PDB file of C-alpha atoms in Angstrom:
ATOM      1  CA  UNK A 133     -19.985   6.632  -1.932  1.00 48.00           C
ATOM      2  CA  UNK A 134     -22.105   8.017   0.583  1.00 47.00           C
ATOM      3  CA  UNK A 135     -25.873   9.258  -0.237  1.00 48.00           C
ATOM      4  CA  UNK A 136     -26.509  12.855  -1.486  1.00 49.00           C
ATOM      5  CA  UNK A 137     -29.918  14.674  -0.694  1.00 50.00           C
ATOM      6  CA  UNK A 138     -31.304  15.870  -4.321  1.00 53.00           C
ATOM      7  CA  UNK A 139     -34.015  18.393  -3.341  1.00 56.00           C
ATOM      8  CA  UNK A 140     -36.441  16.473  -1.935  1.00 59.00           C
ATOM      9  CA  UNK A 141     -36.900  13.745   0.517  1.00 60.00           C
ATOM     10  CA  UNK A 142     -35.368  10.758  -1.054  1.00 64.00           C
ATOM     11  CA  UNK A 143     -31.236  10.361  -0.328  1.00 66.00           C
ATOM     12  CA  UNK A 144     -29.808   8.875  -3.556  1.00 69.00           C
ATOM     13  CA  UNK A 145     -26.072   7.629  -4.494  1.00 76.00           C
ATOM     14  CA  UNK A 146     -23.325   9.773  -5.596  1.00 78.00           C
ATOM     15  CA  UNK A 147     -22.733   7.986  -8.977  1.00 80.00           C
ATOM     16  CA  UNK A 148     -26.581   7.359  -9.875  1.00 81.00           C
ATOM     17  CA  UNK A 149     -27.159  11.167  -8.780  1.00 80.00           C
ATOM     18  CA  UNK A 150     -24.234  12.365 -11.089  1.00 81.00           C
ATOM     19  CA  UNK A 151     -24.923  10.210 -13.957  1.00 84.00           C
ATOM     20  CA  UNK A 152     -28.754  11.227 -14.631  1.00 83.00           C
ATOM     21  CA  UNK A 153     -27.685  15.295 -13.569  1.00 82.00           C
ATOM     22  CA  UNK A 154     -24.807  14.404 -16.631  1.00 83.00           C
ATOM     23  CA  UNK A 155     -26.498  12.644 -19.199  1.00 85.00           C
ATOM     24  CA  UNK A 156     -23.919   9.420 -18.686  1.00 86.00           C
ATOM     25  CA  UNK A 157     -26.471   6.504 -19.086  1.00 84.00           C
ATOM     26  CA  UNK A 158     -23.773   4.066 -18.200  1.00 89.00           C
ATOM     27  CA  UNK A 159     -21.943   3.905 -15.186  1.00 87.00           C
ATOM     28  CA  UNK A 160     -19.779   1.218 -12.796  1.00 89.00           C
ATOM     29  CA  UNK A 161     -18.716   2.240  -9.695  1.00 86.00           C
ATOM     30  CA  UNK A 162     -16.601  -0.020  -7.085  1.00 84.00           C
ATOM     31  CA  UNK A 163     -16.066   1.667  -3.314  1.00 75.00           C
ATOM     32  CA  UNK A 164     -15.587   5.448  -3.355  1.00 77.00           C
ATOM     33  CA  UNK A 165     -14.051   5.370  -7.344  1.00 86.00           C
ATOM     34  CA  UNK A 166     -16.611   5.640 -10.933  1.00 90.00           C
ATOM     35  CA  UNK A 167     -16.741   5.547 -14.304  1.00 93.00           C
ATOM     36  CA  UNK A 168     -19.523   7.464 -15.848  1.00 93.00           C
ATOM     37  CA  UNK A 169     -19.662   6.842 -20.380  1.00 94.00           C
ATOM     38  CA  UNK A 170     -22.288   8.489 -22.555  1.00 91.00           C
ATOM     39  CA  UNK A 171     -21.090   4.973 -24.934  1.00 92.00           C
ATOM     40  CA  UNK A 172     -21.648   1.584 -23.384  1.00 92.00           C
ATOM     41  CA  UNK A 173     -20.012  -0.134 -20.691  1.00 93.00           C
ATOM     42  CA  UNK A 174     -19.584  -3.675 -22.153  1.00 92.00           C
ATOM     43  CA  UNK A 175     -17.376  -5.219 -19.270  1.00 93.00           C
ATOM     44  CA  UNK A 176     -16.097  -4.498 -15.804  1.00 95.00           C
ATOM     45  CA  UNK A 177     -13.759  -5.450 -13.041  1.00 95.00           C
ATOM     46  CA  UNK A 178     -11.956  -4.048  -9.952  1.00 94.00           C
ATOM     47  CA  UNK A 179      -8.179  -4.495  -9.561  1.00 95.00           C
ATOM     48  CA  UNK A 180      -7.535  -4.543  -5.773  1.00 92.00           C
ATOM     49  CA  UNK A 181      -4.439  -4.986  -3.516  1.00 91.00           C
ATOM     50  CA  UNK A 182      -3.621  -4.474   0.072  1.00 84.00           C
ATOM     51  CA  UNK A 183       0.274  -4.762   1.271  1.00 76.00           C
ATOM     52  CA  UNK A 184      -0.510  -4.497   4.408  1.00 73.00           C
ATOM     53  CA  UNK A 185      -3.541  -5.771   7.093  1.00 62.00           C
ATOM     54  CA  UNK A 186      -4.675  -2.379   7.740  1.00 60.00           C
ATOM     55  CA  UNK A 187      -5.727   0.231   5.716  1.00 64.00           C
ATOM     56  CA  UNK A 188      -7.736   1.031   2.619  1.00 74.00           C
ATOM     57  CA  UNK A 189      -5.301  -0.498   0.183  1.00 82.00           C
ATOM     58  CA  UNK A 190      -5.083   0.282  -3.479  1.00 90.00           C
ATOM     59  CA  UNK A 191      -8.005   0.017  -5.488  1.00 92.00           C
ATOM     60  CA  UNK A 192      -8.546   0.108 -10.130  1.00 94.00           C
ATOM     61  CA  UNK A 193     -11.952   0.101 -11.662  1.00 95.00           C
ATOM     62  CA  UNK A 194     -11.691  -0.496 -14.934  1.00 96.00           C
ATOM     63  CA  UNK A 195     -14.243  -0.004 -17.838  1.00 96.00           C
ATOM     64  CA  UNK A 196     -14.091  -1.351 -21.468  1.00 95.00           C
ATOM     65  CA  UNK A 197     -16.293   0.944 -23.255  1.00 94.00           C
ATOM     66  CA  UNK A 198     -17.443   0.513 -26.854  1.00 92.00           C
ATOM     67  CA  UNK A 199     -17.245   3.740 -28.745  1.00 88.00           C
ATOM     68  CA  UNK A 200     -19.387   1.891 -31.646  1.00 81.00           C
ATOM     69  CA  UNK A 201     -22.661   1.019 -30.620  1.00 75.00           C
ATOM     70  CA  UNK A 202     -23.913   0.086 -34.051  1.00 76.00           C
ATOM     71  CA  UNK A 203     -21.122  -2.880 -33.957  1.00 70.00           C
ATOM     72  CA  UNK A 204     -21.030  -4.710 -31.058  1.00 66.00           C
ATOM     73  CA  UNK A 205     -18.668  -7.295 -31.959  1.00 67.00           C
ATOM     74  CA  UNK A 206     -16.427  -4.935 -33.356  1.00 68.00           C
ATOM     75  CA  UNK A 207     -13.804  -5.081 -30.538  1.00 68.00           C
ATOM     76  CA  UNK A 208     -11.179  -2.515 -31.784  1.00 69.00           C
ATOM     77  CA  UNK A 209     -13.069   0.142 -31.147  1.00 82.00           C
ATOM     78  CA  UNK A 210     -13.281  -0.713 -27.586  1.00 90.00           C
ATOM     79  CA  UNK A 211     -11.721   2.184 -25.043  1.00 93.00           C
ATOM     80  CA  UNK A 212     -10.322   1.065 -21.328  1.00 95.00           C
ATOM     81  CA  UNK A 213     -10.199   3.150 -18.517  1.00 96.00           C
ATOM     82  CA  UNK A 214      -8.975   2.327 -15.450  1.00 96.00           C
ATOM     83  CA  UNK A 215      -9.839   4.302 -12.484  1.00 95.00           C
ATOM     84  CA  UNK A 216      -7.349   4.165 -10.072  1.00 93.00           C
ATOM     85  CA  UNK A 217      -6.740   5.097  -5.894  1.00 91.00           C
ATOM     86  CA  UNK A 218      -3.515   3.915  -4.076  1.00 89.00           C
ATOM     87  CA  UNK A 219      -2.870   4.241  -0.971  1.00 86.00           C
ATOM     88  CA  UNK A 220       0.011   6.450   0.404  1.00 77.00           C
ATOM     89  CA  UNK A 221       2.673   4.997   2.919  1.00 75.00           C
ATOM     90  CA  UNK A 222       5.022   7.585   2.372  1.00 75.00           C
ATOM     91  CA  UNK A 223       8.086   5.819   0.689  1.00 79.00           C
ATOM     92  CA  UNK A 224       6.104   4.048  -1.825  1.00 83.00           C
ATOM     93  CA  UNK A 225       6.334   0.622  -1.255  1.00 86.00           C
ATOM     94  CA  UNK A 226       2.092   0.066  -1.443  1.00 87.00           C
ATOM     95  CA  UNK A 227       1.889   1.969  -4.864  1.00 87.00           C
ATOM     96  CA  UNK A 228       4.866  -0.473  -5.862  1.00 89.00           C
ATOM     97  CA  UNK A 229       3.043  -3.622  -4.334  1.00 90.00           C
ATOM     98  CA  UNK A 230      -0.039  -3.047  -5.729  1.00 92.00           C
ATOM     99  CA  UNK A 231       1.612  -2.814  -9.560  1.00 91.00           C
ATOM    100  CA  UNK A 232       3.853  -5.596  -9.318  1.00 90.00           C
ATOM    101  CA  UNK A 233       1.370  -7.905  -7.296  1.00 91.00           C
ATOM    102  CA  UNK A 234      -1.473  -7.581  -9.583  1.00 93.00           C
ATOM    103  CA  UNK A 235      -2.641  -8.139 -13.015  1.00 94.00           C
ATOM    104  CA  UNK A 236      -2.516  -4.269 -13.822  1.00 94.00           C
ATOM    105  CA  UNK A 237       0.354  -4.596 -16.091  1.00 93.00           C
ATOM    106  CA  UNK A 238       0.172  -7.522 -17.639  1.00 94.00           C
ATOM    107  CA  UNK A 239      -3.278  -5.624 -18.631  1.00 95.00           C
ATOM    108  CA  UNK A 240      -1.549  -2.402 -19.837  1.00 92.00           C
ATOM    109  CA  UNK A 241       1.008  -4.585 -22.310  1.00 90.00           C
ATOM    110  CA  UNK A 242      -1.774  -6.764 -23.343  1.00 91.00           C
ATOM    111  CA  UNK A 243      -3.959  -3.482 -24.239  1.00 89.00           C
ATOM    112  CA  UNK A 244      -0.870  -2.155 -26.174  1.00 85.00           C
ATOM    113  CA  UNK A 245       0.454  -4.909 -28.101  1.00 84.00           C
ATOM    114  CA  UNK A 246      -3.223  -5.435 -29.528  1.00 85.00           C
ATOM    115  CA  UNK A 247      -3.574  -1.933 -30.921  1.00 84.00           C
ATOM    116  CA  UNK A 248      -6.318  -1.010 -28.285  1.00 87.00           C
ATOM    117  CA  UNK A 249      -6.235   2.502 -26.729  1.00 90.00           C
ATOM    118  CA  UNK A 250      -6.524   2.703 -22.734  1.00 91.00           C
ATOM    119  CA  UNK A 251      -6.699   5.319 -20.244  1.00 93.00           C
ATOM    120  CA  UNK A 252      -5.558   5.013 -16.742  1.00 93.00           C
ATOM    121  CA  UNK A 253      -6.290   8.130 -14.617  1.00 92.00           C
ATOM    122  CA  UNK A 254      -6.823   9.060 -10.993  1.00 91.00           C
ATOM    123  CA  UNK A 255      -5.452   9.834  -7.083  1.00 91.00           C
ATOM    124  CA  UNK A 256      -2.265   7.961  -8.082  1.00 90.00           C
ATOM    125  CA  UNK A 257      -1.269   9.738  -4.096  1.00 87.00           C
ATOM    126  CA  UNK A 258       2.569   9.667  -5.629  1.00 82.00           C
ATOM    127  CA  UNK A 259       5.204  11.506  -6.339  1.00 77.00           C
ATOM    128  CA  UNK A 260       7.718  11.718  -9.771  1.00 75.00           C
ATOM    129  CA  UNK A 261       9.611   9.306  -8.794  1.00 77.00           C
ATOM    130  CA  UNK A 262       8.243   6.267  -6.671  1.00 82.00           C
ATOM    131  CA  UNK A 263       9.205   3.302  -8.326  1.00 84.00           C
ATOM    132  CA  UNK A 264       5.449   1.951  -9.187  1.00 86.00           C
ATOM    133  CA  UNK A 265       4.571   5.254 -10.481  1.00 85.00           C
ATOM    134  CA  UNK A 266       8.038   4.898 -12.831  1.00 86.00           C
ATOM    135  CA  UNK A 267       7.064   1.497 -13.738  1.00 89.00           C
ATOM    136  CA  UNK A 268       3.578   2.541 -15.002  1.00 89.00           C
ATOM    137  CA  UNK A 269       5.090   5.099 -17.137  1.00 86.00           C
ATOM    138  CA  UNK A 270       7.966   2.800 -18.821  1.00 86.00           C
ATOM    139  CA  UNK A 271       5.046   0.344 -19.916  1.00 86.00           C
ATOM    140  CA  UNK A 272       3.385   3.360 -21.221  1.00 86.00           C
ATOM    141  CA  UNK A 273       6.980   5.037 -22.775  1.00 81.00           C
ATOM    142  CA  UNK A 274       6.002   8.433 -20.684  1.00 74.00           C
ATOM    143  CA  UNK A 275       9.670   9.915 -19.998  1.00 63.00           C
ATOM    144  CA  UNK A 276      10.068  11.927 -16.633  1.00 57.00           C
ATOM    145  CA  UNK A 277      10.207  14.965 -18.108  1.00 54.00           C
ATOM    146  CA  UNK A 278       6.806  14.424 -19.254  1.00 55.00           C
ATOM    147  CA  UNK A 279       5.733  14.482 -15.366  1.00 54.00           C
ATOM    148  CA  UNK A 280       7.671  17.701 -14.548  1.00 45.00           C
ATOM    149  CA  UNK A 281       6.556  20.025 -17.393  1.00 43.00           C
ATOM    150  CA  UNK A 282       3.745  19.315 -18.853  1.00 48.00           C
ATOM    151  CA  UNK A 283       0.137  17.906 -18.396  1.00 57.00           C
ATOM    152  CA  UNK A 284      -0.349  16.851 -14.946  1.00 65.00           C
ATOM    153  CA  UNK A 285      -0.531  19.863 -13.014  1.00 82.00           C
ATOM    154  CA  UNK A 286      -0.808  20.390  -8.944  1.00 89.00           C
ATOM    155  CA  UNK A 287      -4.196  19.309  -8.029  1.00 89.00           C
ATOM    156  CA  UNK A 288      -3.805  18.812  -4.495  1.00 91.00           C
ATOM    157  CA  UNK A 289      -5.017  20.165  -1.420  1.00 91.00           C
ATOM    158  CA  UNK A 290      -7.379  22.147  -2.858  1.00 91.00           C
ATOM    159  CA  UNK A 291      -6.615  25.630  -0.820  1.00 90.00           C
ATOM    160  CA  UNK A 292      -2.493  25.531  -2.408  1.00 91.00           C
ATOM    161  CA  UNK A 293      -2.615  22.887  -4.693  1.00 91.00           C
ATOM    162  CA  UNK A 294       1.174  22.069  -5.176  1.00 89.00           C
ATOM    163  CA  UNK A 295       1.386  18.550  -5.135  1.00 88.00           C
ATOM    164  CA  UNK A 296       0.394  16.255  -8.879  1.00 86.00           C
ATOM    165  CA  UNK A 297      -1.071  13.482  -7.263  1.00 88.00           C
ATOM    166  CA  UNK A 298      -3.753  13.255  -9.795  1.00 90.00           C
ATOM    167  CA  UNK A 299      -3.095  11.801 -13.217  1.00 89.00           C
ATOM    168  CA  UNK A 300      -4.094  10.804 -16.634  1.00 89.00           C
ATOM    169  CA  UNK A 301      -1.400   8.596 -19.036  1.00 88.00           C
ATOM    170  CA  UNK A 302      -2.569   6.673 -22.181  1.00 88.00           C
ATOM    171  CA  UNK A 303      -0.842   4.191 -24.273  1.00 86.00           C
ATOM    172  CA  UNK A 304      -0.306   7.018 -27.009  1.00 84.00           C
ATOM    173  CA  UNK A 305       3.170   6.651 -26.898  1.00 81.00           C
ATOM    174  CA  UNK A 306       3.822   3.234 -27.093  1.00 78.00           C
ATOM    175  CA  UNK A 307       5.657   1.571 -30.404  1.00 66.00           C
ATOM    176  CA  UNK A 308       2.317  -0.579 -30.979  1.00 58.00           C
ATOM    177  CA  UNK A 309      -0.290   2.053 -29.985  1.00 56.00           C
ATOM    178  CA  UNK A 310      -1.010   5.684 -31.522  1.00 59.00           C
ATOM    179  CA  UNK A 311      -4.907   5.206 -31.601  1.00 77.00           C
ATOM    180  CA  UNK A 312      -5.533   7.377 -28.584  1.00 84.00           C
ATOM    181  CA  UNK A 313      -4.130  11.021 -28.162  1.00 83.00           C
ATOM    182  CA  UNK A 314      -4.283  13.885 -25.798  1.00 82.00           C
ATOM    183  CA  UNK A 315      -6.178  17.152 -27.628  1.00 83.00           C
ATOM    184  CA  UNK A 316      -6.470  19.433 -23.885  1.00 82.00           C
ATOM    185  CA  UNK A 317      -5.516  19.405 -20.928  1.00 82.00           C
ATOM    186  CA  UNK A 318      -6.247  21.448 -17.419  1.00 87.00           C
ATOM    187  CA  UNK A 319      -7.246  21.588 -14.626  1.00 90.00           C
ATOM    188  CA  UNK A 320      -9.790  22.967 -13.394  1.00 91.00           C
ATOM    189  CA  UNK A 321      -9.488  25.361 -10.435  1.00 92.00           C
ATOM    190  CA  UNK A 322     -12.350  26.861  -9.815  1.00 92.00           C
ATOM    191  CA  UNK A 323     -14.424  23.440  -8.715  1.00 88.00           C
ATOM    192  CA  UNK A 324     -13.735  23.074  -4.732  1.00 86.00           C
ATOM    193  CA  UNK A 325     -16.180  20.249  -4.523  1.00 80.00           C
ATOM    194  CA  UNK A 326     -13.859  17.865  -3.560  1.00 85.00           C
ATOM    195  CA  UNK A 327     -10.204  18.102  -1.573  1.00 89.00           C
ATOM    196  CA  UNK A 328      -8.879  17.747  -5.073  1.00 91.00           C
ATOM    197  CA  UNK A 329      -9.064  19.927  -7.616  1.00 91.00           C
ATOM    198  CA  UNK A 330     -10.378  17.594 -10.676  1.00 90.00           C
ATOM    199  CA  UNK A 331      -7.571  17.423 -13.884  1.00 89.00           C
ATOM    200  CA  UNK A 332      -9.902  17.553 -16.948  1.00 89.00           C
ATOM    201  CA  UNK A 333      -8.504  16.094 -20.325  1.00 88.00           C
ATOM    202  CA  UNK A 334     -10.145  15.766 -24.111  1.00 89.00           C
ATOM    203  CA  UNK A 335      -8.813  12.788 -25.546  1.00 88.00           C
ATOM    204  CA  UNK A 336      -9.382  11.504 -29.665  1.00 87.00           C
ATOM    205  CA  UNK A 337      -9.658   8.037 -30.212  1.00 85.00           C
ATOM    206  CA  UNK A 338      -9.227   6.879 -34.381  1.00 77.00           C
TER     207      UNK A 338
END
């Protein structure tokens, strides 16, 4: 993330600036992706894949957030957040490669099996029928109609949003976990600080 000027002579990292400005005292950053939290982040890791020898590749920054800081031994009160940025090669091969040749699917399955709530979100650069995205949806039990009619709204490009590139999923639909639920969801079309409009979701975690 490039540095920005915080109304003074010192230039600081964008993630640090946003965390301080918004009151998120915990944060993690890899490349140009970040996760900010008001609750302690107890573990982080980075999933990356490059199907070709050129280009940016596909990445996910992962943070386990402890929702009950009073009991740091209770991992059942942990929310796992996956913030993704997947590369786009028109036909979706790079997304498919990222999903099938990294630990992503195994991690999603393990969290759902152990009834641990998870959120996977970010810029997927994918249309609804790309096979990589279909695999993620199948693991989390999201039907295709969810993509067409419900929460995921167009976010790109910012001047005339027609593409649903940014998405948010939970494992609330899996047979083993209903501990995280959507409460509200919208795209902030007034915010134009990026080439994407932000997708904003309110969640409830049991």
